[in-house]
Coordinates of C-alpha atoms and ligand atoms in Angstrom, one line a residue:
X1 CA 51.2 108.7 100.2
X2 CA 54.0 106.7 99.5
X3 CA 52.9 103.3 97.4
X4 CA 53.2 99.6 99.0
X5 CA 54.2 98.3 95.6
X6 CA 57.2 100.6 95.0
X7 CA 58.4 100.1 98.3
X8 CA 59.0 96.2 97.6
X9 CA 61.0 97.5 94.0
X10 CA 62.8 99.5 96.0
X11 CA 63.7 97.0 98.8
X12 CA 64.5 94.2 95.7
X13 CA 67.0 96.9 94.4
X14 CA 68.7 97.3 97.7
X15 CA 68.7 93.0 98.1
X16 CA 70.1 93.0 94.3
X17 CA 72.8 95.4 95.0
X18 CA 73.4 93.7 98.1
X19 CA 73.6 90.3 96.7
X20 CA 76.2 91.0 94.8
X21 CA 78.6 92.8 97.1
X22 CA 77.9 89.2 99.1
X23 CA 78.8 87.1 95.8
X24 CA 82.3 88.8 95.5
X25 CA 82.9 88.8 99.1
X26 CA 82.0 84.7 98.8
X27 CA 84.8 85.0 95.5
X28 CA 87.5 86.8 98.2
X29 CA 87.1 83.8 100.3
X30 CA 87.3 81.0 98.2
X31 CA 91.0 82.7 97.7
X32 CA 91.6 83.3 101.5
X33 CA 90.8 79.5 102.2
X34 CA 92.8 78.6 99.7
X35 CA 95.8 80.7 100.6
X36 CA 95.3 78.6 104.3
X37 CA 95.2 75.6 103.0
X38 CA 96.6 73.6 99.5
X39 CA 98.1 77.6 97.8
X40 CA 101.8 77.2 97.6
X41 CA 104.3 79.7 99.4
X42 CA 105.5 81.5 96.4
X43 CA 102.1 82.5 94.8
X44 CA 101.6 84.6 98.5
X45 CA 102.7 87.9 96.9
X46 CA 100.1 88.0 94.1
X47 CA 97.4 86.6 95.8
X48 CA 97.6 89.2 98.5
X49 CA 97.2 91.8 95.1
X50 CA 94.2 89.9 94.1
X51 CA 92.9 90.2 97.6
X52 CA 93.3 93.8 97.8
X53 CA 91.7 94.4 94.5
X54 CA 88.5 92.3 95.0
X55 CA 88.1 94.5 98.6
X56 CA 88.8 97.5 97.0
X57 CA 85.5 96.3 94.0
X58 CA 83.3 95.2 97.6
X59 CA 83.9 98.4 99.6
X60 CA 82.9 100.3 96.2
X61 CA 79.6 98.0 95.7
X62 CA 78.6 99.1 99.5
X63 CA 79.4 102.4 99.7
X64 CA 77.9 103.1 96.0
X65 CA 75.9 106.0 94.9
X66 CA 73.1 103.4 93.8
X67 CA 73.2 102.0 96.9
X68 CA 73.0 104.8 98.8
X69 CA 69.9 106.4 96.7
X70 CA 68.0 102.9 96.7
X71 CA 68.8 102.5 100.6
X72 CA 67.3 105.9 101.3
X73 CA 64.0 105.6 99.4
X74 CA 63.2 103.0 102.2
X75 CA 65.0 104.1 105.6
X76 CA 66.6 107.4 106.6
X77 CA 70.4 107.1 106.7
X78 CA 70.8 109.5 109.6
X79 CA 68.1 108.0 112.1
X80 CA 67.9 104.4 111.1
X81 CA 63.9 105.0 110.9
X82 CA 62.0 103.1 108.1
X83 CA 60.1 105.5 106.3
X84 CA 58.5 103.0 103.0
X85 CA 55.3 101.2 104.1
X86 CA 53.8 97.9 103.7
X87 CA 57.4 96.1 104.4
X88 CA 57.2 92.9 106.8
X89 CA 59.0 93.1 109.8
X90 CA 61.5 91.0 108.4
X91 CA 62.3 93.3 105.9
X92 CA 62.3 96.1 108.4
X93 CA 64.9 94.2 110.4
X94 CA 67.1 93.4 107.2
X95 CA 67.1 97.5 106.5
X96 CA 68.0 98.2 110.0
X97 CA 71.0 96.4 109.4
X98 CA 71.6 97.2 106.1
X99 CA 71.4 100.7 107.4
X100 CA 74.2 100.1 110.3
X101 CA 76.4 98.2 107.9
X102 CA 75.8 101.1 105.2
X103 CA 77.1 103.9 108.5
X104 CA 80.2 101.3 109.2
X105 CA 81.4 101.2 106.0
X106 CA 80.5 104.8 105.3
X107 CA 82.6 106.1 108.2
X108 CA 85.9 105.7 107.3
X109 CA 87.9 107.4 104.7
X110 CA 89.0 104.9 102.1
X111 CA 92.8 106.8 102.4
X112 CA 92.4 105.8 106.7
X113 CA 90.8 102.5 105.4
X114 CA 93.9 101.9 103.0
X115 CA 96.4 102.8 105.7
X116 CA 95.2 101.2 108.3
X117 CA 95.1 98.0 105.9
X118 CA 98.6 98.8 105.1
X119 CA 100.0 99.2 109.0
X120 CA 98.1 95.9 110.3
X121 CA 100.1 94.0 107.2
X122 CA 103.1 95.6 108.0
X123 CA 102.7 95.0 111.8
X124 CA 102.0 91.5 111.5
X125 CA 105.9 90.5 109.8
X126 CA 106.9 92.5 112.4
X127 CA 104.8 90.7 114.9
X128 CA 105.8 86.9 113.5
X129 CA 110.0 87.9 114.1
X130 CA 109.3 89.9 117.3
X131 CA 107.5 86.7 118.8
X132 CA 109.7 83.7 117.2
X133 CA 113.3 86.0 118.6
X134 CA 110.9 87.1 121.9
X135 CA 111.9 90.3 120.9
X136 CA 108.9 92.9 122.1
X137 CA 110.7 95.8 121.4
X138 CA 110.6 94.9 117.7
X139 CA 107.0 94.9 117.9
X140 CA 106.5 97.9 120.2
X141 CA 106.3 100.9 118.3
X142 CA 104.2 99.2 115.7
X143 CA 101.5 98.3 118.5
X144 CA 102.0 101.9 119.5
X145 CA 100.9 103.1 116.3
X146 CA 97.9 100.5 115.8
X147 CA 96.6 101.8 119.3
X148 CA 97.2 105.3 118.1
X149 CA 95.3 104.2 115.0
X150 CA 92.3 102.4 116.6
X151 CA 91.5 105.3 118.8
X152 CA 90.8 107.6 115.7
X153 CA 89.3 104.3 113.9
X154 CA 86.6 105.1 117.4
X155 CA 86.3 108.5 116.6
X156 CA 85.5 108.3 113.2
X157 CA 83.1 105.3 114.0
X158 CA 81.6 107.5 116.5
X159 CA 80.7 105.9 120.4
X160 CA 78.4 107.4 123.2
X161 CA 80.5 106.2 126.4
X162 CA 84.2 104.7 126.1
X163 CA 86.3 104.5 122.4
X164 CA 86.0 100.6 123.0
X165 CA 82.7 100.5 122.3
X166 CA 83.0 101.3 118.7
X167 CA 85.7 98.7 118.4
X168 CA 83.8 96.3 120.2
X169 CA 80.5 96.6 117.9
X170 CA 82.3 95.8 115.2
X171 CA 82.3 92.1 116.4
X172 CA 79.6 92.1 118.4
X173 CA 77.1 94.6 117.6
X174 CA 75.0 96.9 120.2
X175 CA 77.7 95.5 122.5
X176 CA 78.8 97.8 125.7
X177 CA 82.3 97.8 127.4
X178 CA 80.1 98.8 130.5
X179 CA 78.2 95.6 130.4
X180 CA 81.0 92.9 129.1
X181 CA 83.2 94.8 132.2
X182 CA 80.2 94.0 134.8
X183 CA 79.2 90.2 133.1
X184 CA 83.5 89.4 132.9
X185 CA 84.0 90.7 136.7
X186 CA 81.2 88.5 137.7
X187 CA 83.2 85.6 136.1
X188 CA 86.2 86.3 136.7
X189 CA 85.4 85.8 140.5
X190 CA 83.7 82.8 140.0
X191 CA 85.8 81.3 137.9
X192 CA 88.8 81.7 139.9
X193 CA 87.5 80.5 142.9
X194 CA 86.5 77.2 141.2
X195 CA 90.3 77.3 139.4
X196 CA 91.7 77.8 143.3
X197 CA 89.4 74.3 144.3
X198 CA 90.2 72.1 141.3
X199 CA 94.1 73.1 141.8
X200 CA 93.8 72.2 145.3
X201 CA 92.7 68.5 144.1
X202 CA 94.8 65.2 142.7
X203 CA 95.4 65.8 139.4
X204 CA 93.4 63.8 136.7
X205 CA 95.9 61.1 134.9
X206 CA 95.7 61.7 131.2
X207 CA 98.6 58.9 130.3
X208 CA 95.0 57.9 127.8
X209 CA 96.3 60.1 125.2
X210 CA 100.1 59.9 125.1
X211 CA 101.4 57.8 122.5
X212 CA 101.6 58.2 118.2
X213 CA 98.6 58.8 116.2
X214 CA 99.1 59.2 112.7
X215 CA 97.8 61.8 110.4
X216 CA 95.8 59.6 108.3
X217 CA 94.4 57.8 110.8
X218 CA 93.4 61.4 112.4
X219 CA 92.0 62.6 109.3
X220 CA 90.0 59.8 108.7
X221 CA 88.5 59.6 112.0
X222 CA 87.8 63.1 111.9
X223 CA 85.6 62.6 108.8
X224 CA 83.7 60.1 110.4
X225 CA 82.8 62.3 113.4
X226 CA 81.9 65.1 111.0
X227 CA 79.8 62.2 109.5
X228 CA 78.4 61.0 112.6
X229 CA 77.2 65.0 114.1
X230 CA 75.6 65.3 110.8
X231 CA 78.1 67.4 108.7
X232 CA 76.5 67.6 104.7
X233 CA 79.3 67.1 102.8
X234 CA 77.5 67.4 99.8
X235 CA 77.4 71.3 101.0
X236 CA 81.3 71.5 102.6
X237 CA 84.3 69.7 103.4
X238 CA 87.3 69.4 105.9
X239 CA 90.9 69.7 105.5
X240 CA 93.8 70.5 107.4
X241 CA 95.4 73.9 108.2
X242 CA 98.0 75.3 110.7
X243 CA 95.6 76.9 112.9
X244 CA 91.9 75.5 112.5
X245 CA 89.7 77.6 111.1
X246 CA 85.3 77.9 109.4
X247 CA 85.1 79.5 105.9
X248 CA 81.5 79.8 104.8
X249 CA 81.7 80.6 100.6
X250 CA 77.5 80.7 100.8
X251 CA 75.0 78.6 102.4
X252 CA 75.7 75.7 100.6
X253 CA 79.4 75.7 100.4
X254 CA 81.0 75.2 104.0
X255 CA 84.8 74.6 104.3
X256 CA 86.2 73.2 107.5
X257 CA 89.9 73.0 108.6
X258 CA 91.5 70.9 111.5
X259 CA 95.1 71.1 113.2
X260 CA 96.5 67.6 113.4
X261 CA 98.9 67.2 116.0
X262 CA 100.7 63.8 115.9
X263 CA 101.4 62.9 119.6
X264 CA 97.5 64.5 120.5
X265 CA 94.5 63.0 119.2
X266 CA 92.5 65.5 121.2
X267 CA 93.6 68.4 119.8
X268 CA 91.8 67.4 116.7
X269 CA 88.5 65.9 117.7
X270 CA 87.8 69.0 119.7
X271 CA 88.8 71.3 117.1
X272 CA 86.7 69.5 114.7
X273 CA 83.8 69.5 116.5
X274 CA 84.3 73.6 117.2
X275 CA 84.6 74.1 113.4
X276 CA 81.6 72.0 113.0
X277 CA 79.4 74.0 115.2
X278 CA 80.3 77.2 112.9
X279 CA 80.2 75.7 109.5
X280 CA 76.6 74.2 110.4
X281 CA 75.2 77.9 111.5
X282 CA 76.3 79.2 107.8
X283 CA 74.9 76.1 105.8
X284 CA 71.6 76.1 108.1
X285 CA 71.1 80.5 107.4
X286 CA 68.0 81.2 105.6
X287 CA 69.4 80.8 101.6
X288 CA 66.8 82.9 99.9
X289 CA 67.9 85.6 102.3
X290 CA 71.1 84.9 101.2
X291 CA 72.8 88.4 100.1
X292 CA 70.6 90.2 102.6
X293 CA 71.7 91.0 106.5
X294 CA 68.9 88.1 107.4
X295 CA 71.0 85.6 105.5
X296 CA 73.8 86.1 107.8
X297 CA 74.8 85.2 111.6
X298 CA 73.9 87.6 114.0
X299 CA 77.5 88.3 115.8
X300 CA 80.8 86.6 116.3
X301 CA 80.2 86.1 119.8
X302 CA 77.1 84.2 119.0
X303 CA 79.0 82.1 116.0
X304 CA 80.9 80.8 119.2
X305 CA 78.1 79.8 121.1
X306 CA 77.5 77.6 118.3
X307 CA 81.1 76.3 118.3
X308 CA 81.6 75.8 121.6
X309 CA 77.9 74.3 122.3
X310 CA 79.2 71.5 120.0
X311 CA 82.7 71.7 121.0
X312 CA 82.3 71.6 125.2
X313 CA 78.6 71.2 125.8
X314 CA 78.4 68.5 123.7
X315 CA 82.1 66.9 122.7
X316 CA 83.3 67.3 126.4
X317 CA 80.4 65.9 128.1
X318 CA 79.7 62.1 129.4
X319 CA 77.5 61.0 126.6
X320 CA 79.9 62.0 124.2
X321 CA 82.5 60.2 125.8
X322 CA 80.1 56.9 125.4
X323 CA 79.7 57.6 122.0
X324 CA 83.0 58.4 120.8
X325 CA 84.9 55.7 122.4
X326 CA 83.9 53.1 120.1
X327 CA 85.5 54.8 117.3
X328 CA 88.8 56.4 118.7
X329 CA 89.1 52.4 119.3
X330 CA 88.6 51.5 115.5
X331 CA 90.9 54.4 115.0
X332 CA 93.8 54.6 117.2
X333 CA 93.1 50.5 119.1
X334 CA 96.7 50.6 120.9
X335 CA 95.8 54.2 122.8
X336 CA 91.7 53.3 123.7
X337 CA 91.4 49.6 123.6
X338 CA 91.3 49.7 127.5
X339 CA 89.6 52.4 128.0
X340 CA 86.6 53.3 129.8
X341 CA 83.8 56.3 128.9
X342 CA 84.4 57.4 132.7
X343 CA 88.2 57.6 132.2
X344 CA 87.9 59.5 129.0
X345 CA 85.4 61.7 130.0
X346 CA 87.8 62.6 133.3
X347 CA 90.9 62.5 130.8
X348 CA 89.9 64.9 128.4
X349 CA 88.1 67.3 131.0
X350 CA 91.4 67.6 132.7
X351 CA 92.5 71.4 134.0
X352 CA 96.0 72.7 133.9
X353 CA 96.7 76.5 134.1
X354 CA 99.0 77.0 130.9
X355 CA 100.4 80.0 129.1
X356 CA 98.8 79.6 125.8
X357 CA 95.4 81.2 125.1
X358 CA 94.5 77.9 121.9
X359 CA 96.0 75.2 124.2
X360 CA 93.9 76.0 127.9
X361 CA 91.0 73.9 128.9
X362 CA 87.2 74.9 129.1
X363 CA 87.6 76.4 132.7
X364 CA 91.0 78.6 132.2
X365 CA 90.2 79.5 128.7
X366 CA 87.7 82.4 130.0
X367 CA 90.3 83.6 132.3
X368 CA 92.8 84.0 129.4
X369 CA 90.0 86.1 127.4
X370 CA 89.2 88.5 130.8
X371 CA 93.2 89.2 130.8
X372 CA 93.2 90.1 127.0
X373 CA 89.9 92.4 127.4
X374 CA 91.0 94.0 130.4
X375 CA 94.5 95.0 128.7
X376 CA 93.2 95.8 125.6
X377 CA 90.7 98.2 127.5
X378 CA 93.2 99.9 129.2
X379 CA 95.5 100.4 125.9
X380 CA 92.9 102.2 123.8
X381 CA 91.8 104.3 127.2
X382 CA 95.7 105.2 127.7
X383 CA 95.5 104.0 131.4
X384 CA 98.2 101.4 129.9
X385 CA 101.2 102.3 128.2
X386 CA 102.5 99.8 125.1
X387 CA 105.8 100.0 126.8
X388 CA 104.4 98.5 130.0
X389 CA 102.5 95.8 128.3
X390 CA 104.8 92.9 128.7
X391 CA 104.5 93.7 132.7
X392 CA 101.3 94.7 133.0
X393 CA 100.4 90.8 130.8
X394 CA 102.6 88.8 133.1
X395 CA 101.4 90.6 136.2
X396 CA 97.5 89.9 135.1
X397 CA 98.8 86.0 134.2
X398 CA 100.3 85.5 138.0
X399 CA 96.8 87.0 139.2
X400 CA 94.5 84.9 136.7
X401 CA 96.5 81.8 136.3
X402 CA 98.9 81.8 139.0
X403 CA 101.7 81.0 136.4
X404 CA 104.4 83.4 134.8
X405 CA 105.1 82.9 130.9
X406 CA 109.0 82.5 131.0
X407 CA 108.7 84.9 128.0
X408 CA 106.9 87.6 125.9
X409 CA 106.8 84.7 123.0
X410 CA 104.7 82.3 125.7
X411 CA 102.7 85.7 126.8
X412 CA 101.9 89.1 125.1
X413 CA 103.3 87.9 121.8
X414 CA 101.5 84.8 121.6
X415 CA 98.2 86.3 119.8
X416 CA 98.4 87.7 116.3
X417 CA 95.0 89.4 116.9
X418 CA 96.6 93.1 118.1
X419 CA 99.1 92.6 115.4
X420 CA 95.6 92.3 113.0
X421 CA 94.5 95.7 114.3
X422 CA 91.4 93.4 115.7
X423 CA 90.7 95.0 119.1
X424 CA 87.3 93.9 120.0
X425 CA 87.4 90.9 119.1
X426 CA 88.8 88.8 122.0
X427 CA 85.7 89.3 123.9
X428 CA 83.6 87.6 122.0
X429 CA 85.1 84.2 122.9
X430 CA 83.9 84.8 126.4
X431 CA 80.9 85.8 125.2
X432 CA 80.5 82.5 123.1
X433 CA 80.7 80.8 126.1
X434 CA 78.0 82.5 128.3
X435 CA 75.9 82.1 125.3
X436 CA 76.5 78.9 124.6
X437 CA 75.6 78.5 128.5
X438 CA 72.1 79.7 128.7
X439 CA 71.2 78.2 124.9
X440 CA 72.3 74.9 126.1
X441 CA 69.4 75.7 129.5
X442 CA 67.0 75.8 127.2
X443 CA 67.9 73.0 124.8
X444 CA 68.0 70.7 127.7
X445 CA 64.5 72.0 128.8
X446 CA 63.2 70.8 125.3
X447 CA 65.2 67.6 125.1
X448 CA 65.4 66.6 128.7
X449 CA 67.0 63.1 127.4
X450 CA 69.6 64.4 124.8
X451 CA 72.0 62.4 126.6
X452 CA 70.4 59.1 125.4
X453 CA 70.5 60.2 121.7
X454 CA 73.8 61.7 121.7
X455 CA 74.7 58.2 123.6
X456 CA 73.4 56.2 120.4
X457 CA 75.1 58.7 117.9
X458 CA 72.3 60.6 117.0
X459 CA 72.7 64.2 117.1
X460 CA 69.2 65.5 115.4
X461 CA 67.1 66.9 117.8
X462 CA 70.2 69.1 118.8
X463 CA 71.0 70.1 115.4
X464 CA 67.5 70.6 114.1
X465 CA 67.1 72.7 117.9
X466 CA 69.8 75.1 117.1
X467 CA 68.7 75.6 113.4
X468 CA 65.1 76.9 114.1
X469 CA 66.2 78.6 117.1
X470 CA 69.0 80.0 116.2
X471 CA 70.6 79.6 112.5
X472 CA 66.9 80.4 111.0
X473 CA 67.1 83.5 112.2
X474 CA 70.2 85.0 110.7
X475 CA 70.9 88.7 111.8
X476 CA 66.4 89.3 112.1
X477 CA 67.3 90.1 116.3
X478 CA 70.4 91.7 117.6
X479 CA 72.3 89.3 119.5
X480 CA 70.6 90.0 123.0
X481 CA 67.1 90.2 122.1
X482 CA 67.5 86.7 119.9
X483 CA 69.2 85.1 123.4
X484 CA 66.1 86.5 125.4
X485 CA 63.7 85.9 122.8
X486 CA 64.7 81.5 122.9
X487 CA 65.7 81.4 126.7
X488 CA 63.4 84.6 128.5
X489 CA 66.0 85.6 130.5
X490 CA 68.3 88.2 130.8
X491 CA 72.5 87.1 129.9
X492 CA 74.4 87.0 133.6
X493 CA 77.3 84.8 134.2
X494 CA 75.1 82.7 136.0
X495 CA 73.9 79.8 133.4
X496 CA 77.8 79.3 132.5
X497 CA 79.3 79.5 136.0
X498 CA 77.0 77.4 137.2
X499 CA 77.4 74.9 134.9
X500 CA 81.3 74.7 135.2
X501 CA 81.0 74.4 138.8
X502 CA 78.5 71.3 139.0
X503 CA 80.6 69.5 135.8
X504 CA 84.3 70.1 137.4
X505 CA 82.8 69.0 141.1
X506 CA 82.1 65.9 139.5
X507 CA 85.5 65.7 137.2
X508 CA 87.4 66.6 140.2
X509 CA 85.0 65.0 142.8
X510 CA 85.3 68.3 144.7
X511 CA 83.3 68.7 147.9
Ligands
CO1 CO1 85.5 79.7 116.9

């Protein structure tokens, strides 16, 4: 009879080990957000080294003979089944993702690992002249052999159906290609059948947010809408970066970034907000699981439907408008000081088909995700040639969008996520949004008048919502079963379709 007692030993050796592989991988990122943010240009050579080394020391801590040996005292490595007794469930949950992470990072040869590494670093200079001389053939053959790559990167990963799918759970794990194909083609329909009737309208009028709004001015405000969501800044702060981005150290150290652009005050409010929504899930995971799978979020799709809940759901919507006027007056008085809630909320829910994936509005921004899936698909199955990829992305634009980039720069160079070797990962954007979508159902069924507290500036029973429903529960559920387990219902395009359609009838007073 195995004994109770040892198996909690055991399971406080596997957290230990477990913890610290965490605590480096905190150290790695305290470097990374660094080298985003204040490092200067000429230290980017050795910091990459310092990079490289610390990964090297984290792959080595999970993949270690200790590990191993006190991982399999509790759970068999091959079968995923617990065999200690008298753990909690919680615990039970923690090894079964300890024991997935453990076959991840077991399955690939540190020499694959290390070239791999090597070709995505390479590819991206190669990717940055090819897309700033709109030069695909630059890029080509290196795509070529990332694609050749990522299909033995499935094999050794190992997949039941379609060489996606291991990509695919790397991002968004117990994810099928089967089921994103079925939930995108539903949207896909939908959504551009509502794109076909808001085009068809008078376009909205967003002269509102013309004019010069200065970086300090934009910085400031930004603080004080971080302030005003509820943003502990005694646990995180915000600063500025090319290309916003959420960098969680640990729970209680949350770094933020925003883009300022200086003729768009939009630009940043929204992408504050977005950051917001992910740096809130990290500080709000369970810190004494901290180290443990529990202690982190459960996928990136589902990080996004925490980003985009605060971003669209709640930054985009009428109350919000209410709220925030006031202070984009303080802020920026020459822009707003005429302005109305009703003509901000119309101005900043405005739709415009564009080529760029980071600059399209809430309804074409799924469409541009659909078009990067569907291609992405069809590289790694071969049904699409890399030399036909230009085409085959301008082709897939005309159908989505109904606009043609007037160059591979403005279309299938735009992205530095191929060039990253990150397949897989486009989908969960979508998927953010879908989740987002049927969380924000059930929300509203608890807190049927959120729109009057979000009117007065107080966001709490949203944020304290999403923290026991969501960020309490770290990685306890796959990302499925935690969505059916809050909402009861099965994920279909229907909560986020039908949401678009009733907000852009209003925005565009369709009939
Ligand atoms: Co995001």
């Amino acid at each position: 009879m195995p004994d109770p007692s040892n198996a909690q030993k055991d399971y406080e050796k596997v957290f230990d080990l477990s913890r610290e592989a965490k605590t480096l991988e905190g150290i790695s990122m305290v470097l990374e957000w660094d080298a985003e943010t204040y490092m200067p240009d000429g230290a980017c050579a050795i910091r990459a080294q310092q990079r490289e080394l610390l990964a090297g020391i984290i792959h080595e801590k999970r993949t270690s003979k200790d590990f191993h040996h006190a991982l399999e005292k509790l759970i068999d490595l091959k079968t995923g089944a617990v065999i200690a007794e008298g753990l909690t469930e919680r615990q039970r949950a923690a090894l079964r993702e300890w024991q997935r992470d453990y076959r991840i990072a077991t399955a690939l040869p540190t020499a694959f690992v290390q070239e791999f590494t090597k070709l995505t670093s390479d590819a991206q200079i190669v990717w940055r002249d090819a897309r700033a001389n709109n030069a695909f053939y630059l890029f080509e053959p290196w795509l070529q052999r990332i694609v050749d790559s990522l299909r033995q990167k499935a094999d050794l990963l190992g997949y039941s159906e379609n060489p996606y799918d291991a990509l695919l759970d790397l991002y968004e794990p117990y994810a099928r290609s089967t089921e994103v194909s079925t939930l995108f083609g539903s949207l896909r329909t939908s959504i551009r059948s509502l794109l076909d009737r808001i085009t068809q309208a008078p376009q909205i009028d967003n002269s509102l947010f013309k004019g010069n709004f200065p970086e300090i001015a934009q910085m400031e405000f930004a603080k004080k809408l971080l302030e005003a969501v509820g943003f502990d800044r005694a646990y995180g702060r915000l600063d500025v970066s090319t290309h916003p981005f959420s960098n969680a150290f640990h729970p209680t150290d949350s770094r933020l970034t925003t883009r300022i652009d200086v003729s768009d005050p939009v630009s940043s409010l929204l992408s504050t907000l977005h950051e917001f929504g992910h740096g809130l899930y990290e500080q709000n995971l369970p810190a004494n699981e901290y180290g443990s799978p529990l202690g982190e979020a459960a996928s990136h799709g589902i990080h996004e439907s925490q980003s985009r809940f605060w971003e669209t759901r709640i930054g985009l919507s009428k109350p919000f408008c209410h709220f925030v006027l006031p202070l984009l007056q303080k802020f920026f008085p020459e822009a707003f000081t005429k302005a109305t809630p009703a003509a901000l909320f119309k101005a900043i829910n405005r739709v415009e088909p564009s080529y760029i994936r980071t600059e399209a509005d809430e309804v074409t921004y799924t469409l541009h995700i659909i078009l990067r899936f569907e291609l992405e698909m069809d590289l790694i199955n071969g049904t699409l040639k890399v030399k036909d990829l230009p085409e085959a992305w301008n082709a897939k634009m005309k159908e989505l969008l109904g606009v043609t980039p007037p160059s591979d720069t403005k279309g299938c160079l735009q992205d530095i996520h191929w060039a990253h070797g990150s397949f897989g990962y486009f989908p969960t954007y979508a998927l953010g949004n879908v989740y987002s979508a049927h969380l924000f159902e059930s929300f509203e069924n608890s807190f049927p008048s959120w729109q009057e507290s979000v009117k007065q500036g107080d966001f709490t029973c949203i944020r304290n919502w999403l923290r026991d429903q969501v960020h309490h529960q770290g990685r306890t559920y796959a990302p499925l079963t935690l969505l059916k387990k809050i909402t009861g219902k099965k994920v279909t395009s229907d909560a986020y379709v039908g949401y678009l359609e009733n907000k852009y009838s209003d925005v565009y007073s369709l009939t």
